mmCIF file of C-alpha atoms in Angstrom:
data_model
loop_
_atom_site.group_PDB
_atom_site.id
_atom_site.type_symbol
_atom_site.label_atom_id
_atom_site.label_comp_id
_atom_site.label_asym_id
_atom_site.label_seq_id
_atom_site.Cartn_x
_atom_site.Cartn_y
_atom_site.Cartn_z
ATOM 1 C CA UNK A 1 114.568 88.791 110.458
ATOM 2 C CA UNK A 2 113.779 92.163 112.015
ATOM 3 C CA UNK A 3 110.069 92.863 111.444
ATOM 4 C CA UNK A 4 108.181 96.066 112.135
ATOM 5 C CA UNK A 5 104.653 95.176 113.301
ATOM 6 C CA UNK A 6 102.280 98.122 113.067
ATOM 7 C CA UNK A 7 99.429 97.693 115.505
ATOM 8 C CA UNK A 8 101.747 95.326 117.357
ATOM 9 C CA UNK A 9 100.094 95.941 120.730
ATOM 10 C CA UNK A 10 96.596 95.215 119.413
ATOM 11 C CA UNK A 11 94.476 92.084 119.258
ATOM 12 C CA UNK A 12 95.944 90.361 116.210
ATOM 13 C CA UNK A 13 99.194 92.320 116.197
ATOM 14 C CA UNK A 14 100.206 91.167 119.671
ATOM 15 C CA UNK A 15 99.770 87.546 118.628
ATOM 16 C CA UNK A 16 101.846 88.184 115.500
ATOM 17 C CA UNK A 17 104.618 89.628 117.676
ATOM 18 C CA UNK A 18 104.478 86.557 119.902
ATOM 19 C CA UNK A 19 104.553 84.171 116.932
ATOM 20 C CA UNK A 20 107.505 85.982 115.341
ATOM 21 C CA UNK A 21 109.452 85.900 118.590
ATOM 22 C CA UNK A 22 108.808 82.191 119.012
ATOM 23 C CA UNK A 23 110.220 81.628 115.513
ATOM 24 C CA UNK A 24 113.412 83.485 116.412
ATOM 25 C CA UNK A 25 112.655 86.766 114.653
ATOM 26 C CA UNK A 26 112.956 90.230 116.168
ATOM 27 C CA UNK A 27 109.598 92.008 116.286
ATOM 28 C CA UNK A 28 109.519 95.801 116.585
ATOM 29 C CA UNK A 29 106.176 97.046 117.928
ATOM 30 C CA UNK A 30 104.737 100.233 116.418
ATOM 31 C CA UNK A 31 101.380 101.063 117.971
ATOM 32 C CA UNK A 32 99.327 104.131 118.802
ATOM 33 C CA UNK A 33 98.571 102.747 122.289
ATOM 34 C CA UNK A 34 102.193 102.550 123.398
ATOM 35 C CA UNK A 35 103.868 105.158 125.582
ATOM 36 C CA UNK A 36 105.414 106.721 122.480
ATOM 37 C CA UNK A 37 101.982 106.985 120.837
ATOM 38 C CA UNK A 38 103.359 105.946 117.446
ATOM 39 C CA UNK A 39 100.812 106.846 114.760
ATOM 40 C CA UNK A 40 101.311 105.251 111.345
ATOM 41 C CA UNK A 41 100.182 108.527 109.746
ATOM 42 C CA UNK A 42 103.279 110.283 111.116
ATOM 43 C CA UNK A 43 106.025 110.096 108.437
ATOM 44 C CA UNK A 44 108.842 110.961 110.830
ATOM 45 C CA UNK A 45 107.829 108.349 113.396
ATOM 46 C CA UNK A 46 107.416 105.689 110.712
ATOM 47 C CA UNK A 47 110.754 106.566 109.146
ATOM 48 C CA UNK A 48 112.539 106.180 112.475
ATOM 49 C CA UNK A 49 110.822 102.872 113.174
ATOM 50 C CA UNK A 50 111.935 101.442 109.810
ATOM 51 C CA UNK A 51 115.614 101.809 110.628
ATOM 52 C CA UNK A 52 117.292 98.405 110.323
ATOM 53 C CA UNK A 53 114.017 96.651 109.469
ATOM 54 C CA UNK A 54 113.859 93.775 106.955
ATOM 55 C CA UNK A 55 110.082 93.537 106.568
ATOM 56 C CA UNK A 56 106.830 95.122 107.690
ATOM 57 C CA UNK A 57 103.720 93.350 108.988
ATOM 58 C CA UNK A 58 100.989 95.988 108.710
ATOM 59 C CA UNK A 59 98.243 95.209 111.229
ATOM 60 C CA UNK A 60 97.285 98.723 112.361
ATOM 61 C CA UNK A 61 93.745 99.573 111.276
ATOM 62 C CA UNK A 62 90.401 100.940 112.324
ATOM 63 C CA UNK A 63 88.152 97.890 112.065
ATOM 64 C CA UNK A 64 84.500 96.837 112.145
ATOM 65 C CA UNK A 65 81.389 98.538 110.811
ATOM 66 C CA UNK A 66 81.640 101.387 113.326
ATOM 67 C CA UNK A 67 78.999 104.069 112.801
ATOM 68 C CA UNK A 68 78.694 103.752 109.048
ATOM 69 C CA UNK A 69 79.290 106.771 106.853
ATOM 70 C CA UNK A 70 79.650 108.997 109.927
ATOM 71 C CA UNK A 71 83.060 107.354 110.461
ATOM 72 C CA UNK A 72 84.141 107.529 106.816
ATOM 73 C CA UNK A 73 86.762 110.259 107.160
ATOM 74 C CA UNK A 74 88.357 108.574 110.177
ATOM 75 C CA UNK A 75 88.431 105.170 108.480
ATOM 76 C CA UNK A 76 90.057 106.627 105.358
ATOM 77 C CA UNK A 77 92.558 108.588 107.426
ATOM 78 C CA UNK A 78 93.646 105.714 109.644
ATOM 79 C CA UNK A 79 93.510 102.913 107.106
ATOM 80 C CA UNK A 80 94.328 104.452 103.736
ATOM 81 C CA UNK A 81 96.333 107.558 104.578
ATOM 82 C CA UNK A 82 98.186 105.544 107.217
ATOM 83 C CA UNK A 83 99.024 102.836 104.678
ATOM 84 C CA UNK A 84 100.147 105.408 102.108
ATOM 85 C CA UNK A 85 102.471 107.058 104.631
ATOM 86 C CA UNK A 86 103.900 103.677 105.614
ATOM 87 C CA UNK A 87 104.487 102.579 102.018
ATOM 88 C CA UNK A 88 106.168 105.855 101.078
ATOM 89 C CA UNK A 89 108.482 105.532 104.077
ATOM 90 C CA UNK A 90 109.255 101.916 103.156
ATOM 91 C CA UNK A 91 110.140 102.974 99.611
ATOM 92 C CA UNK A 92 112.499 105.622 100.937
ATOM 93 C CA UNK A 93 114.061 103.298 103.530
ATOM 94 C CA UNK A 94 114.591 100.470 101.040
ATOM 95 C CA UNK A 95 112.333 97.982 102.876
ATOM 96 C CA UNK A 96 110.902 95.654 100.239
ATOM 97 C CA UNK A 97 108.812 93.059 102.112
ATOM 98 C CA UNK A 98 105.242 93.708 103.232
ATOM 99 C CA UNK A 99 102.520 91.551 104.746
ATOM 100 C CA UNK A 100 99.186 93.357 104.976
ATOM 101 C CA UNK A 101 96.244 92.533 107.225
ATOM 102 C CA UNK A 102 93.593 92.253 104.545
ATOM 103 C CA UNK A 103 89.958 91.296 105.041
ATOM 104 C CA UNK A 104 87.260 89.130 103.512
ATOM 105 C CA UNK A 105 84.966 92.185 103.616
ATOM 106 C CA UNK A 106 86.370 93.253 100.230
ATOM 107 C CA UNK A 107 84.262 90.520 98.575
ATOM 108 C CA UNK A 108 80.914 91.795 99.790
ATOM 109 C CA UNK A 109 78.659 88.762 99.559
ATOM 110 C CA UNK A 110 80.247 85.354 99.182
ATOM 111 C CA UNK A 111 79.942 82.867 96.329
ATOM 112 C CA UNK A 112 76.447 81.795 95.261
ATOM 113 C CA UNK A 113 75.059 79.350 92.718
ATOM 114 C CA UNK A 114 71.637 79.329 91.133
ATOM 115 C CA UNK A 115 70.272 75.963 90.019
ATOM 116 C CA UNK A 116 69.384 77.455 86.629
ATOM 117 C CA UNK A 117 71.952 80.198 86.036
ATOM 118 C CA UNK A 118 75.075 78.860 87.739
ATOM 119 C CA UNK A 119 77.366 81.208 89.663
ATOM 120 C CA UNK A 120 75.719 84.615 90.161
ATOM 121 C CA UNK A 121 76.437 87.763 92.124
ATOM 122 C CA UNK A 122 73.390 89.031 94.051
ATOM 123 C CA UNK A 123 73.205 92.745 94.660
ATOM 124 C CA UNK A 124 72.775 94.408 98.043
ATOM 125 C CA UNK A 125 69.746 93.180 99.965
ATOM 126 C CA UNK A 126 66.731 95.479 99.851
ATOM 127 C CA UNK A 127 65.518 97.129 103.040
ATOM 128 C CA UNK A 128 61.969 95.948 102.375
ATOM 129 C CA UNK A 129 63.168 92.348 102.277
ATOM 130 C CA UNK A 130 65.206 92.704 105.452
ATOM 131 C CA UNK A 131 62.282 94.354 107.226
ATOM 132 C CA UNK A 132 60.104 91.411 106.200
ATOM 133 C CA UNK A 133 62.633 88.880 107.497
ATOM 134 C CA UNK A 134 63.678 87.793 103.997
ATOM 135 C CA UNK A 135 67.402 87.595 104.618
ATOM 136 C CA UNK A 136 68.597 85.211 101.913
ATOM 137 C CA UNK A 137 69.835 86.785 98.655
ATOM 138 C CA UNK A 138 68.078 85.515 95.542
ATOM 139 C CA UNK A 139 69.192 85.034 91.971
ATOM 140 C CA UNK A 140 69.281 88.443 90.258
ATOM 141 C CA UNK A 141 68.052 86.805 87.036
ATOM 142 C CA UNK A 142 65.203 84.521 88.144
ATOM 143 C CA UNK A 143 64.612 85.360 91.809
ATOM 144 C CA UNK A 144 65.165 81.768 92.961
ATOM 145 C CA UNK A 145 66.917 80.651 96.136
ATOM 146 C CA UNK A 146 70.719 80.442 95.939
ATOM 147 C CA UNK A 147 73.259 77.960 97.339
ATOM 148 C CA UNK A 148 76.137 79.622 99.207
ATOM 149 C CA UNK A 149 79.660 78.280 98.694
ATOM 150 C CA UNK A 150 83.303 79.098 99.345
ATOM 151 C CA UNK A 151 84.691 82.290 97.840
ATOM 152 C CA UNK A 152 88.120 82.196 96.225
ATOM 153 C CA UNK A 153 90.727 84.929 95.906
ATOM 154 C CA UNK A 154 89.891 85.469 92.233
ATOM 155 C CA UNK A 155 86.338 86.604 93.004
ATOM 156 C CA UNK A 156 85.829 90.245 92.022
ATOM 157 C CA UNK A 157 85.744 92.648 94.979
ATOM 158 C CA UNK A 158 82.467 94.303 95.921
ATOM 159 C CA UNK A 159 82.972 96.316 99.149
ATOM 160 C CA UNK A 160 79.630 97.205 100.729
ATOM 161 C CA UNK A 161 80.563 99.445 103.646
ATOM 162 C CA UNK A 162 83.139 102.106 104.477
ATOM 163 C CA UNK A 163 85.498 99.729 106.257
ATOM 164 C CA UNK A 164 85.460 97.324 103.306
ATOM 165 C CA UNK A 165 86.227 100.147 100.879
ATOM 166 C CA UNK A 166 89.266 101.194 102.900
ATOM 167 C CA UNK A 167 90.561 97.619 103.102
ATOM 168 C CA UNK A 168 90.361 97.275 99.332
ATOM 169 C CA UNK A 169 92.121 100.625 98.920
ATOM 170 C CA UNK A 170 94.926 99.330 101.169
ATOM 171 C CA UNK A 171 95.433 96.439 98.766
ATOM 172 C CA UNK A 172 95.516 98.735 95.742
ATOM 173 C CA UNK A 173 98.077 100.975 97.437
ATOM 174 C CA UNK A 174 100.195 97.958 98.349
ATOM 175 C CA UNK A 175 100.049 96.666 94.773
ATOM 176 C CA UNK A 176 101.164 100.059 93.458
ATOM 177 C CA UNK A 177 104.040 100.112 95.968
ATOM 178 C CA UNK A 178 105.143 96.615 94.944
ATOM 179 C CA UNK A 179 105.146 97.523 91.251
ATOM 180 C CA UNK A 180 107.100 100.737 91.718
ATOM 181 C CA UNK A 181 109.706 99.333 94.124
ATOM 182 C CA UNK A 182 109.944 95.698 92.931
ATOM 183 C CA UNK A 183 108.920 94.804 96.457
ATOM 184 C CA UNK A 184 106.949 91.756 97.556
ATOM 185 C CA UNK A 185 103.506 92.369 99.043
ATOM 186 C CA UNK A 186 101.125 89.806 100.515
ATOM 187 C CA UNK A 187 97.573 90.519 101.678
ATOM 188 C CA UNK A 188 96.085 87.973 104.061
ATOM 189 C CA UNK A 189 92.335 88.365 103.772
ATOM 190 C CA UNK A 190 91.268 87.492 107.302
ATOM 191 C CA UNK A 191 87.875 85.986 107.905
ATOM 192 C CA UNK A 192 86.193 86.297 111.322
ATOM 193 C CA UNK A 193 89.126 86.310 113.717
ATOM 194 C CA UNK A 194 88.478 85.544 117.391
ATOM 195 C CA UNK A 195 90.427 84.544 120.474
ATOM 196 C CA UNK A 196 92.291 85.843 123.539
ATOM 197 C CA UNK A 197 92.898 89.611 123.813
ATOM 198 C CA UNK A 198 89.933 90.440 121.603
ATOM 199 C CA UNK A 199 88.566 93.947 122.242
ATOM 200 C CA UNK A 200 85.403 94.178 124.269
ATOM 201 C CA UNK A 201 82.000 95.259 122.966
ATOM 202 C CA UNK A 202 82.286 98.462 120.879
ATOM 203 C CA UNK A 203 80.889 99.585 117.500
ATOM 204 C CA UNK A 204 84.287 98.572 116.100
ATOM 205 C CA UNK A 205 84.452 95.018 117.447
ATOM 206 C CA UNK A 206 83.496 91.767 115.739
ATOM 207 C CA UNK A 207 80.499 89.561 116.380
ATOM 208 C CA UNK A 208 82.438 87.159 118.621
ATOM 209 C CA UNK A 209 83.367 90.077 120.857
ATOM 210 C CA UNK A 210 79.742 91.274 120.997
ATOM 211 C CA UNK A 211 78.585 87.851 122.183
ATOM 212 C CA UNK A 212 81.422 87.380 124.659
ATOM 213 C CA UNK A 213 80.859 90.852 126.117
ATOM 214 C CA UNK A 214 77.156 90.140 126.594
ATOM 215 C CA UNK A 215 77.932 86.906 128.431
ATOM 216 C CA UNK A 216 80.380 88.732 130.696
ATOM 217 C CA UNK A 217 77.523 91.088 131.640
ATOM 218 C CA UNK A 218 75.269 88.130 132.402
ATOM 219 C CA UNK A 219 73.171 88.794 129.315
ATOM 220 C CA UNK A 220 72.117 86.545 126.461
ATOM 221 C CA UNK A 221 74.006 87.119 123.184
ATOM 222 C CA UNK A 222 71.754 88.892 120.696
ATOM 223 C CA UNK A 223 71.950 87.281 117.254
ATOM 224 C CA UNK A 224 70.922 89.408 114.263
ATOM 225 C CA UNK A 225 68.731 88.229 111.397
ATOM 226 C CA UNK A 226 67.737 84.574 111.867
ATOM 227 C CA UNK A 227 71.159 83.392 113.007
ATOM 228 C CA UNK A 228 71.670 81.275 109.897
ATOM 229 C CA UNK A 229 74.161 83.583 108.206
ATOM 230 C CA UNK A 230 77.392 81.687 107.507
ATOM 231 C CA UNK A 231 80.883 82.827 108.508
ATOM 232 C CA UNK A 232 84.350 81.333 108.823
ATOM 233 C CA UNK A 233 85.620 81.799 112.395
ATOM 234 C CA UNK A 234 89.414 81.523 112.494
ATOM 235 C CA UNK A 235 91.490 81.565 115.679
ATOM 236 C CA UNK A 236 93.887 84.462 116.190
ATOM 237 C CA UNK A 237 96.880 82.162 116.738
ATOM 238 C CA UNK A 238 96.261 80.582 113.353
ATOM 239 C CA UNK A 239 96.102 84.042 111.795
ATOM 240 C CA UNK A 240 99.380 84.965 113.482
ATOM 241 C CA UNK A 241 100.947 81.782 112.119
ATOM 242 C CA UNK A 242 99.768 82.743 108.622
ATOM 243 C CA UNK A 243 101.536 86.084 108.977
ATOM 244 C CA UNK A 244 104.782 84.374 109.952
ATOM 245 C CA UNK A 245 104.449 81.946 107.033
ATOM 246 C CA UNK A 246 103.954 84.856 104.628
ATOM 247 C CA UNK A 247 106.964 86.730 106.049
ATOM 248 C CA UNK A 248 109.186 83.669 105.755
ATOM 249 C CA UNK A 249 108.085 82.844 102.201
ATOM 250 C CA UNK A 250 109.493 84.217 98.964
ATOM 251 C CA UNK A 251 106.456 85.650 97.171
ATOM 252 C CA UNK A 252 106.836 87.146 93.679
ATOM 253 C CA UNK A 253 108.295 90.634 93.526
ATOM 254 C CA UNK A 254 106.600 93.524 91.850
ATOM 255 C CA UNK A 255 103.026 92.531 92.626
ATOM 256 C CA UNK A 256 100.498 91.862 95.374
ATOM 257 C CA UNK A 257 99.733 88.239 96.273
ATOM 258 C CA UNK A 258 96.400 87.624 98.004
ATOM 259 C CA UNK A 259 95.484 84.740 100.302
ATOM 260 C CA UNK A 260 92.199 83.963 102.026
ATOM 261 C CA UNK A 261 92.900 83.230 105.672
ATOM 262 C CA UNK A 262 90.128 81.183 107.221
ATOM 263 C CA UNK A 263 89.582 77.962 109.113
ATOM 264 C CA UNK A 264 87.893 76.190 106.211
ATOM 265 C CA UNK A 265 85.025 75.187 108.539
ATOM 266 C CA UNK A 266 81.980 77.427 108.000
ATOM 267 C CA UNK A 267 79.558 77.859 110.913
ATOM 268 C CA UNK A 268 76.425 79.909 111.282
ATOM 269 C CA UNK A 269 76.502 82.923 113.553
ATOM 270 C CA UNK A 270 73.772 81.314 115.630
ATOM 271 C CA UNK A 271 75.816 78.147 116.092
ATOM 272 C CA UNK A 272 78.813 80.194 117.164
ATOM 273 C CA UNK A 273 76.703 82.081 119.708
ATOM 274 C CA UNK A 274 75.334 78.818 121.117
ATOM 275 C CA UNK A 275 78.793 77.228 121.342
ATOM 276 C CA UNK A 276 80.229 80.261 123.104
ATOM 277 C CA UNK A 277 77.293 80.541 125.523
ATOM 278 C CA UNK A 278 77.545 76.845 126.387
ATOM 279 C CA UNK A 279 81.294 77.090 126.962
ATOM 280 C CA UNK A 280 80.831 80.177 129.131
ATOM 281 C CA UNK A 281 77.906 78.724 131.049
ATOM 282 C CA UNK A 282 75.721 81.694 130.222
ATOM 283 C CA UNK A 283 72.176 82.210 128.955
ATOM 284 C CA UNK A 284 71.051 80.877 125.591
ATOM 285 C CA UNK A 285 71.373 83.329 122.676
ATOM 286 C CA UNK A 286 68.337 85.296 121.542
ATOM 287 C CA UNK A 287 67.647 85.530 117.808
ATOM 288 C CA UNK A 288 66.347 89.078 117.280
ATOM 289 C CA UNK A 289 65.507 89.393 113.592
ATOM 290 C CA UNK A 290 67.287 92.758 113.651
ATOM 291 C CA UNK A 291 69.830 93.601 110.958
ATOM 292 C CA UNK A 292 72.577 96.023 109.974
ATOM 293 C CA UNK A 293 72.553 97.386 106.424
ATOM 294 C CA UNK A 294 76.319 96.998 106.067
ATOM 295 C CA UNK A 295 76.227 93.272 106.803
ATOM 296 C CA UNK A 296 76.320 90.563 104.157
ATOM 297 C CA UNK A 297 74.495 87.253 104.421
ATOM 298 C CA UNK A 298 77.075 84.539 103.771
ATOM 299 C CA UNK A 299 80.831 84.893 103.378
ATOM 300 C CA UNK A 300 83.088 81.870 103.838
ATOM 301 C CA UNK A 301 86.591 81.269 102.573
ATOM 302 C CA UNK A 302 88.405 78.885 100.298
ATOM 303 C CA UNK A 303 91.840 79.009 101.950
ATOM 304 C CA UNK A 304 93.374 76.199 99.897
ATOM 305 C CA UNK A 305 95.797 78.538 98.118
ATOM 306 C CA UNK A 306 97.367 79.584 101.418
ATOM 307 C CA UNK A 307 97.685 75.944 102.464
ATOM 308 C CA UNK A 308 99.197 74.861 99.140
ATOM 309 C CA UNK A 309 101.630 77.715 98.545
ATOM 310 C CA UNK A 310 102.788 78.564 102.066
ATOM 311 C CA UNK A 311 102.285 75.236 103.827
ATOM 312 C CA UNK A 312 100.008 76.845 106.418
ATOM 313 C CA UNK A 313 97.082 75.104 108.039
ATOM 314 C CA UNK A 314 94.819 76.079 110.939
ATOM 315 C CA UNK A 315 95.557 74.207 114.145
ATOM 316 C CA UNK A 316 92.795 75.402 116.520
ATOM 317 C CA UNK A 317 89.496 73.619 116.020
ATOM 318 C CA UNK A 318 86.246 75.538 116.473
ATOM 319 C CA UNK A 319 85.092 73.781 119.657
ATOM 320 C CA UNK A 320 88.510 74.089 121.311
ATOM 321 C CA UNK A 321 88.801 77.744 120.325
ATOM 322 C CA UNK A 322 85.365 78.620 121.670
ATOM 323 C CA UNK A 323 86.135 76.983 125.018
ATOM 324 C CA UNK A 324 89.339 78.977 125.320
ATOM 325 C CA UNK A 325 87.682 82.214 124.193
ATOM 326 C CA UNK A 326 84.918 81.765 126.767
ATOM 327 C CA UNK A 327 87.533 81.835 129.528
ATOM 328 C CA UNK A 328 89.686 84.624 128.071
ATOM 329 C CA UNK A 329 89.457 88.200 129.365
ATOM 330 C CA UNK A 330 88.594 90.908 126.848
ATOM 331 C CA UNK A 331 90.699 94.024 126.403
ATOM 332 C CA UNK A 332 89.738 97.683 126.240
ATOM 333 C CA UNK A 333 89.538 99.299 122.834
ATOM 334 C CA UNK A 334 92.122 101.813 121.706
ATOM 335 C CA UNK A 335 90.946 105.368 120.979
ATOM 336 C CA UNK A 336 88.537 105.789 118.043
ATOM 337 C CA UNK A 337 88.354 102.128 117.247
ATOM 338 C CA UNK A 338 92.031 101.960 116.303
ATOM 339 C CA UNK A 339 92.903 98.370 116.937
ATOM 340 C CA UNK A 340 94.235 95.336 115.149
#
């Protein structure tokens, strides 16, 4: 199979290219950082790149929380306009297979249960509570403490920052493309991806990169809130393998199929920081009590659908992955946070 990988020189994209090649496929790299400077918002460049292509793996995106609403126009341009241009070119070129780099951020908060009211959806956390160090969401009906659980693909989306809104819009655009072309579209909703070639500390990087960058500077990782917020840290090679599995599968035509893509082993952010610091041999993390308004408290994945339907399973265990990541060099960010 000849596969166009947008963002193919980036963090996740480069691992996807490697995984495709190892499976005997031909990967065509389309990336803004290459000598050709191929921008997915350029219809002519995208049209040329689609020549002879059987499928597209769309990894190119502006990621992370960035600078909040100040970055909104750039996020929408790179993520949503770029996706629209790509999909229109695919429709014209007759390419009918798409795998999209989705994100768990579309859910907002994860799944919560109240002892009295069952499954509930807490609203955004109030600034007064965050300022007072009250980080846990409470039941919107009785105000009691909630139990976090695994969120499934059928949970309604609730994007709570600009990046999340653009990732959900990408899925809607992909679904519309699939319906109008009878194409097959798969969105892999990545959880917290980490591993070799991760971009270094920028406003557009993930928490694992922040901690690893601090350690490289000889500084203690700074953990926001109380460090007890739960995430699903999934290794980049496992994410790349999920992309290959989705490309090699035969998903239904005419609609978008969504899969959570996580390790299935939730860890707190504090535990991740401690594991990484220990593997690196650096200073112990510092829990700051600081917060970012765009962050959610707990978001962990139920990835059983991906395992059952595509036969995928994560191979890199948390401890092994953190040891490798501690020894891996970080890469420089592409312009304006454009990385994958």
